[in-house]
Tab-separated table of C-alpha atoms in Angstrom:
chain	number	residue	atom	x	y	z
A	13	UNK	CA	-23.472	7.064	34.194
A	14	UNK	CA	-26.052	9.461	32.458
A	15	UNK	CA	-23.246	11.369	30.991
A	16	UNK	CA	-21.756	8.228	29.287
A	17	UNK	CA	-24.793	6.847	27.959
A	18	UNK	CA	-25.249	10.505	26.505
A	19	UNK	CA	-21.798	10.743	24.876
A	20	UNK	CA	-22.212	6.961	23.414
A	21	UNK	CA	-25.840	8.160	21.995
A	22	UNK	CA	-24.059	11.199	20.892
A	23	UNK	CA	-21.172	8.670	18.786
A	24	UNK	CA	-24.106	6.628	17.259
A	25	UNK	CA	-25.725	9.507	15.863
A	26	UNK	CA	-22.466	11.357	14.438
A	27	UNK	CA	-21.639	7.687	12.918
A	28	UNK	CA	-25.114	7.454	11.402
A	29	UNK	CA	-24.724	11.030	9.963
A	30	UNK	CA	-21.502	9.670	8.654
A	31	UNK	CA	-23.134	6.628	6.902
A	32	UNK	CA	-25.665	8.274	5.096
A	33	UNK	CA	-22.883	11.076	3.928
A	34	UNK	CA	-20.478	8.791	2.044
A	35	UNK	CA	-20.358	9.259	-1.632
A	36	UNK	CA	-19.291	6.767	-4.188
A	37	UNK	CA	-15.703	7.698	-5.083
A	38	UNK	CA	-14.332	7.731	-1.525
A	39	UNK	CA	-15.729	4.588	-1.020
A	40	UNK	CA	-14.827	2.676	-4.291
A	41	UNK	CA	-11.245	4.058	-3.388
A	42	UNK	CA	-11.054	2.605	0.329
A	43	UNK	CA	-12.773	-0.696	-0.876
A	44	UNK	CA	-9.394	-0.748	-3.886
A	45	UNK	CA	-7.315	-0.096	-0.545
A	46	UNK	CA	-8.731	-2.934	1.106
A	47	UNK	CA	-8.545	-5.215	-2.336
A	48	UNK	CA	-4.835	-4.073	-3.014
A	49	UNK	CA	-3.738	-5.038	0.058
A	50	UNK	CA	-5.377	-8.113	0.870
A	51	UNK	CA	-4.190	-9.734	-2.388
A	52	UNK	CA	-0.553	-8.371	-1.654
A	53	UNK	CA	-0.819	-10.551	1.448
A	54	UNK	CA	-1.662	-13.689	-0.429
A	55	UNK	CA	0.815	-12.985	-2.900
A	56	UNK	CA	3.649	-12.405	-0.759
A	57	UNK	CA	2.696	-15.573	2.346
A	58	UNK	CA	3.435	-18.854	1.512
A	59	UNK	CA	0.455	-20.880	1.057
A	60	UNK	CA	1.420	-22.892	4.344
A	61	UNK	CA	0.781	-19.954	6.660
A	62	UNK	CA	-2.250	-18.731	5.200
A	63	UNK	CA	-4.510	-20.951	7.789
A	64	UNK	CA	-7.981	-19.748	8.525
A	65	UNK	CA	-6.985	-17.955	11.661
A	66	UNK	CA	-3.960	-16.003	9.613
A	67	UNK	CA	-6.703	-15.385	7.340
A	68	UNK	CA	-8.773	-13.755	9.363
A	69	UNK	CA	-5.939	-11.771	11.082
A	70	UNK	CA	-4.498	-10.454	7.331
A	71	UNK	CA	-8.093	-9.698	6.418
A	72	UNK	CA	-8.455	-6.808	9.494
A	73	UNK	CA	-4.867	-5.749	8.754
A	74	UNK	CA	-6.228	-5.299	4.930
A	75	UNK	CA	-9.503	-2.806	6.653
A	76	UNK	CA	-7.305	-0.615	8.325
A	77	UNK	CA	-5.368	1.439	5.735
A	78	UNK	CA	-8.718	1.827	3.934
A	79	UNK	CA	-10.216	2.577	7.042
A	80	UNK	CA	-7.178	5.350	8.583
A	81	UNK	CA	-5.089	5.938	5.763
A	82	UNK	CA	-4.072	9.716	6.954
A	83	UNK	CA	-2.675	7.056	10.074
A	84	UNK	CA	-0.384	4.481	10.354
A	85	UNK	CA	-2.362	1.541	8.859
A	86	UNK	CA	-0.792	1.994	5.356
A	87	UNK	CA	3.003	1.580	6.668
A	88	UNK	CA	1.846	-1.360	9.175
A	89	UNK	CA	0.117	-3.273	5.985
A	90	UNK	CA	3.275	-2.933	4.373
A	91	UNK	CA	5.669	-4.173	6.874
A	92	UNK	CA	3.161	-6.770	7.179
A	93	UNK	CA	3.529	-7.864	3.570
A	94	UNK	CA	7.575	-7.548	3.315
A	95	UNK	CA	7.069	-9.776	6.079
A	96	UNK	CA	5.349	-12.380	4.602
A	97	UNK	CA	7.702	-11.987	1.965
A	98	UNK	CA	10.548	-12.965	3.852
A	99	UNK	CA	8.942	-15.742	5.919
A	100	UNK	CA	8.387	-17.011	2.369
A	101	UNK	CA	12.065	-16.741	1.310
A	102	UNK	CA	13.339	-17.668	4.819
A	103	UNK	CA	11.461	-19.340	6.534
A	104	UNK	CA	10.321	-21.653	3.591
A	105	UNK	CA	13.155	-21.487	1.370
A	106	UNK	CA	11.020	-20.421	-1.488
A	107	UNK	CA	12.865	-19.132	-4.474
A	108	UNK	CA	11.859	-15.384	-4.819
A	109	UNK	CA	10.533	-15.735	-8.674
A	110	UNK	CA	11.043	-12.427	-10.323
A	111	UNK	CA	6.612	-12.361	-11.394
A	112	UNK	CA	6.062	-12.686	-7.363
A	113	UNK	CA	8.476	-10.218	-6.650
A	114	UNK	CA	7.352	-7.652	-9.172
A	115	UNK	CA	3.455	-8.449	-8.123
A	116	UNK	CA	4.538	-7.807	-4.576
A	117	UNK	CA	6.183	-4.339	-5.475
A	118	UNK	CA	3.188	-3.454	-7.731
A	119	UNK	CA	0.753	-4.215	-4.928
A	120	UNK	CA	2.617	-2.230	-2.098
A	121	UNK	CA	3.290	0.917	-4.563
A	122	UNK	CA	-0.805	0.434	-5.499
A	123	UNK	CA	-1.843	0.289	-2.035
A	124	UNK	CA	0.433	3.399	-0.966
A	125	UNK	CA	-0.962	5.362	-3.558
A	126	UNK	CA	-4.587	4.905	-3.183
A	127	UNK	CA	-4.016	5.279	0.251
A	128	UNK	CA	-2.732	8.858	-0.370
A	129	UNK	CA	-5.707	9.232	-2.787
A	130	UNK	CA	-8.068	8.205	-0.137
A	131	UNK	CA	-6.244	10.301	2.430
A	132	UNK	CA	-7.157	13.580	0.943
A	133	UNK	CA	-10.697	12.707	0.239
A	134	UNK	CA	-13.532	13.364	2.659
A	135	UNK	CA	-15.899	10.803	2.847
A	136	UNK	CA	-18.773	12.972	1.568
A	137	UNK	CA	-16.485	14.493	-1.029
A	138	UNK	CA	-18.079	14.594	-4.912
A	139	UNK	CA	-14.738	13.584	-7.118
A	140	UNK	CA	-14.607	14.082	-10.856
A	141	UNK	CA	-13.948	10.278	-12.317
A	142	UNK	CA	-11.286	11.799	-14.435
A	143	UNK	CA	-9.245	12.480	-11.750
A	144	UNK	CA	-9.645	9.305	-10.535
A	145	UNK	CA	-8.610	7.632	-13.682
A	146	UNK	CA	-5.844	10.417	-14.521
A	147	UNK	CA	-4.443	9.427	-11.015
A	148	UNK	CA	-4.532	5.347	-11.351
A	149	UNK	CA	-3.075	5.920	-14.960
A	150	UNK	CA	0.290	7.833	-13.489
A	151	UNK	CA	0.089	5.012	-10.963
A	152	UNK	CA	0.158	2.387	-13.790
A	153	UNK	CA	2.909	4.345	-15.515
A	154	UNK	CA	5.027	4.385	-12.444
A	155	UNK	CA	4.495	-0.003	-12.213
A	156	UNK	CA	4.876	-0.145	-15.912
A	157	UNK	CA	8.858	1.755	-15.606
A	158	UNK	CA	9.397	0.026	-12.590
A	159	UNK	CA	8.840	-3.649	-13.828
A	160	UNK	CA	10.169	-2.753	-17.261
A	161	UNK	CA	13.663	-1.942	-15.374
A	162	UNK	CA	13.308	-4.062	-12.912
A	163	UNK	CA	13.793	-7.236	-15.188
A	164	UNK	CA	16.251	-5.150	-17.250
A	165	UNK	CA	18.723	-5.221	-14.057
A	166	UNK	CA	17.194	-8.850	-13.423
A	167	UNK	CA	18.458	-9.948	-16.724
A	168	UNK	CA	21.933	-7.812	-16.382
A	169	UNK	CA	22.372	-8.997	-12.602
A	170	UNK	CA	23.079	-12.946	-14.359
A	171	UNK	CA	25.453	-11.306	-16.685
A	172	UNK	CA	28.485	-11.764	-14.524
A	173	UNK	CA	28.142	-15.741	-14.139
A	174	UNK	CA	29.018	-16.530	-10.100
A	175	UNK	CA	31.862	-13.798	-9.741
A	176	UNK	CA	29.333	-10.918	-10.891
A	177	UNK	CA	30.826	-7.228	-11.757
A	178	UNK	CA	32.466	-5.267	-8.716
A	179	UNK	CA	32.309	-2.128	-10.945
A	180	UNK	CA	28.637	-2.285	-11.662
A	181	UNK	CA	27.756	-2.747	-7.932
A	182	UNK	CA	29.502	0.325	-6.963
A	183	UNK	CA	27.623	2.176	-10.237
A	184	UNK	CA	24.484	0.579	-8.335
A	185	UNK	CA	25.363	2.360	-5.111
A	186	UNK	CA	26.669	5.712	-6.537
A	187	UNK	CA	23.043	6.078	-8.555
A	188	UNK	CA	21.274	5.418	-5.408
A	189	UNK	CA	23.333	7.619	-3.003
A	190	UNK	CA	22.449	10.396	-6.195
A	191	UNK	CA	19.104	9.555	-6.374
A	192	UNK	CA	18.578	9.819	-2.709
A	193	UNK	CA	20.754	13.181	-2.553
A	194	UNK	CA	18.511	14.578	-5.499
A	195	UNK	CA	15.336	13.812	-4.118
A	196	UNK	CA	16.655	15.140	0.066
A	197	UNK	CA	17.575	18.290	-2.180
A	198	UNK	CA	13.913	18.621	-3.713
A	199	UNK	CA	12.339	18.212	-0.435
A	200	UNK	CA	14.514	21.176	0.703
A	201	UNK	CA	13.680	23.110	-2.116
A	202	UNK	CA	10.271	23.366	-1.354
């Protein structure tokens, strides 16, 4: 019994040294983790599910990438917003509105990305702002090509009236079977 009282004193005092250790970057980040994410869940939930107790439960789903995110917590917060985006579309026959849609994507790719931010960051660790801002404005390039082609193939996708283009869906598959061949071969490379 000593022993355990011992090793609990000992996990107070390492969490305590922890505490006081945590510099302002780190934590900014993790508390943008915890933002990104949270607001990706009301985005993407219908407004009928988001009762106090789903509240609650999205809100300690939204702590634990920014709490782990070398660990699981940032692909679990994702699957947990694309699946409040399809009980949206499903299960309440909500439209899926191109601005939600793109908000929802923005969201996920922001969260992922500070997540891998925050994932090679010690808590104690004393980060330059630049970097900080150099990495959030390649982040806001990446949304800003995304959404800008995004509704270009929205806007083409309507082109074909109800019949659509058989040729341009196979185009669609062949650039993402390349795409997915020329990024397997870059992994390789390394």
């Amino acid at each position: 019994m000593n022993e355990l009282v011992e090793g609990l004193h000992e996990r107070i005092r390492a969490a305590r040294f922890l505490v006081n250790r945590i510099s302002l970057a780190p934590l900014l980040i993790r508390t943008g983790i915890f933002l990104t994410v949270l607001v990706g869940f009301l985005v993407a939930y219908p407004a009928e599910a988001l009762a106090p107790r789903s509240l609650l439960a999205l809100t300690v789903v939204a702590v634990l990438p920014a709490a782990g995110p070398r660990r699981f917590w940032p692909t679990f917060a994702a699957l947990v917003t694309v699946g409040g985006w399809l009980l949206a579309t499903v299960g309440f026959d909500r439209p899926p509105a191109l601005w939600r849609l793109l908000a929802v994507a923005t969201l996920l790719y922001l969260a992922h990305t500070l997540c891998a931010l925050a994932a090679l960051l010690p808590f104690d660790a004393v980060v330059d702002p630049d970097l900080v801002v150099r990495w959030l404005t390649r982040a806001g390039g990446v949304v800003l090509t995304s959404a800008v082609v995004g509704v270009v193939l929205a806007g083409l996708g309507g082109v074909g009236g109800d019949r659509g283009f058989q040729a341009v869906t196979v185009v669609g598959l062949l650039v993402a079977v390349g795409l997915s061949a020329l990024l397997g071969w870059l992994l390789r490379r390394r």
